[in-house]
mmCIF file of C-alpha atoms in Angstrom:
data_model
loop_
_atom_site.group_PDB
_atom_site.id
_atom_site.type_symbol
_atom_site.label_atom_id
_atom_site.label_comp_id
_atom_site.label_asym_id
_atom_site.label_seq_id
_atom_site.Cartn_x
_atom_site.Cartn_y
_atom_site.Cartn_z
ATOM 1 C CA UNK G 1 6.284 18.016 3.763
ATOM 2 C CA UNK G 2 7.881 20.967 4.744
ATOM 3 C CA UNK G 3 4.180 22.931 5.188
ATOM 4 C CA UNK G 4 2.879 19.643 7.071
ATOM 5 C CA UNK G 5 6.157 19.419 9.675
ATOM 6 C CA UNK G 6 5.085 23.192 10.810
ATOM 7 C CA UNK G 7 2.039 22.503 10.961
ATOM 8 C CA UNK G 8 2.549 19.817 13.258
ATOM 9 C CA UNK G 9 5.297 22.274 14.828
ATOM 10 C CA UNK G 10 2.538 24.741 15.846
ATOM 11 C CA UNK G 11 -0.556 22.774 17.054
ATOM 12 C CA UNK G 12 1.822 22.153 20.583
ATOM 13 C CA UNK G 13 2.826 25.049 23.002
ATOM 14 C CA UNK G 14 5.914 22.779 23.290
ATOM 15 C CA UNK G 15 7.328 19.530 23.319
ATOM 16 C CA UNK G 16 8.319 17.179 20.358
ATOM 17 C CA UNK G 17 5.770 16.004 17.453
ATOM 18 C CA UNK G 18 5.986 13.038 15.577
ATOM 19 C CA UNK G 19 5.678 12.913 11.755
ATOM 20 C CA UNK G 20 5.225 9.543 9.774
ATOM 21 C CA UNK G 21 5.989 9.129 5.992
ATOM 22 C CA UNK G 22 7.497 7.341 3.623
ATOM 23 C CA UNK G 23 10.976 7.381 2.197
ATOM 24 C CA UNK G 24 10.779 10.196 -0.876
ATOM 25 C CA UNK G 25 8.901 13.236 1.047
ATOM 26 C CA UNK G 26 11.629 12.837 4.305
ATOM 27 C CA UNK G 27 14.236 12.227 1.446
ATOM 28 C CA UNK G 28 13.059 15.671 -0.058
ATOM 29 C CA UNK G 29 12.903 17.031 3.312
ATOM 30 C CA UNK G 30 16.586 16.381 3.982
ATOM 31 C CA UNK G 31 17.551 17.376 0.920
ATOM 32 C CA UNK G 32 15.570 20.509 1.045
ATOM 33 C CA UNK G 33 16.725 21.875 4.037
ATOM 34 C CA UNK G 34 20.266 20.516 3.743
ATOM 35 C CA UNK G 35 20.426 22.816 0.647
ATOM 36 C CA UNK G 36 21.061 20.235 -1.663
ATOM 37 C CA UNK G 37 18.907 20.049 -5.381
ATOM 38 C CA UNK G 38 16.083 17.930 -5.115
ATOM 39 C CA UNK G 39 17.255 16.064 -7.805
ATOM 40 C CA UNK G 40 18.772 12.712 -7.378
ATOM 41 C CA UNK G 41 19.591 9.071 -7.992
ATOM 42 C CA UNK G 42 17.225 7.256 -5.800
ATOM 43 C CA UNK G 43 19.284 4.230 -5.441
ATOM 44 C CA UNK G 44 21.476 6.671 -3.144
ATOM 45 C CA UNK G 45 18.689 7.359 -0.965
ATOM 46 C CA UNK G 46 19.981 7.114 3.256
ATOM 47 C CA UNK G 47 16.841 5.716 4.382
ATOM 48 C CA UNK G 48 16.319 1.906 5.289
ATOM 49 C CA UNK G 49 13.870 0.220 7.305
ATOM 50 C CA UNK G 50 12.388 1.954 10.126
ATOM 51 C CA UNK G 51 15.082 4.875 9.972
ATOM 52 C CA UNK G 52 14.537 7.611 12.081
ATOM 53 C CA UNK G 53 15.219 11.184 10.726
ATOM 54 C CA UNK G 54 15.258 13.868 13.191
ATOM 55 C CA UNK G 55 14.947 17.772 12.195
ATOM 56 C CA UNK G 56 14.507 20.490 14.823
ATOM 57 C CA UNK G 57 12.655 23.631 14.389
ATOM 58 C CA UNK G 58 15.623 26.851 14.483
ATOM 59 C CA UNK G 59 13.846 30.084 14.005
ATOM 60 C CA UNK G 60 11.812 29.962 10.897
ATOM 61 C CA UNK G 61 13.326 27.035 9.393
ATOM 62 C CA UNK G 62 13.906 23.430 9.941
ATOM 63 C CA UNK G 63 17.321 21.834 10.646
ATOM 64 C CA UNK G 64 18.137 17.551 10.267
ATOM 65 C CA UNK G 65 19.914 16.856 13.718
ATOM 66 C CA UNK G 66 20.128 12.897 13.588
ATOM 67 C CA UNK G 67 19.541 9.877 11.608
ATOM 68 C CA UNK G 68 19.443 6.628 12.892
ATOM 69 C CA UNK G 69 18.942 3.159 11.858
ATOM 70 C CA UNK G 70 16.798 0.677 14.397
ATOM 71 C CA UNK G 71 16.084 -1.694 12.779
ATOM 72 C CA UNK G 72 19.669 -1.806 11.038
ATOM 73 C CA UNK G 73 20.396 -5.431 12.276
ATOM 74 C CA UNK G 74 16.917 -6.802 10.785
ATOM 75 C CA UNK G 75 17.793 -5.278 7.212
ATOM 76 C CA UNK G 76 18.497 -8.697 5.794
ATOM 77 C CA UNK G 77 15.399 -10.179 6.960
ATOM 78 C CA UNK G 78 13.401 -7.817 5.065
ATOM 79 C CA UNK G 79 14.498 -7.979 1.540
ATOM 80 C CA UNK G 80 11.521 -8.526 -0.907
ATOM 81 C CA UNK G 81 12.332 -11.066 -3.018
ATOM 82 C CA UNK G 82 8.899 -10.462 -4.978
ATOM 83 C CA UNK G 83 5.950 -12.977 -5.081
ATOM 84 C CA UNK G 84 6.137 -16.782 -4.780
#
């Protein structure tokens, strides 16, 4: 993920780039460049529907500066309750 978000870093002179994925590899991300093990009990994960994490490129290494939550309000109405 890490390889992919500087790729995407250098194909623009400047500006902001946009990444999609899915929960583990920006889970890994944060927890990679946080400095944390990658390790961990995924029912602690901090991503929900539609979050939004945020790094910034510092130098030669990547840096989380937000997290947010949209779609926070709408949580309830997308529980999966399996198939009918």
């Amino acid at each position: 993920m890490l390889d992919a978000m500087t790729d995407a870093a250098g194909s623009v002179d400047s500006g902001d780039v946009v990444v999609v994925s899915h929960q583990l590899p920006i889970w890994m991300t944060h927890r990679r460049v946080a400095g944390r093990a990658l390790a961990h009990d995924p029912r602690r994960r901090r991503c929900t529907l539609s979050s939004i994490t945020t790094f910034e490129r510092r130098g030669d290494r990547f840096v989380e500066v937000s997290y947010r939550e949209p779609a926070a309000g709408l949580q309830s109405l997308a529980t999966d309750v399996g198939a009918v």
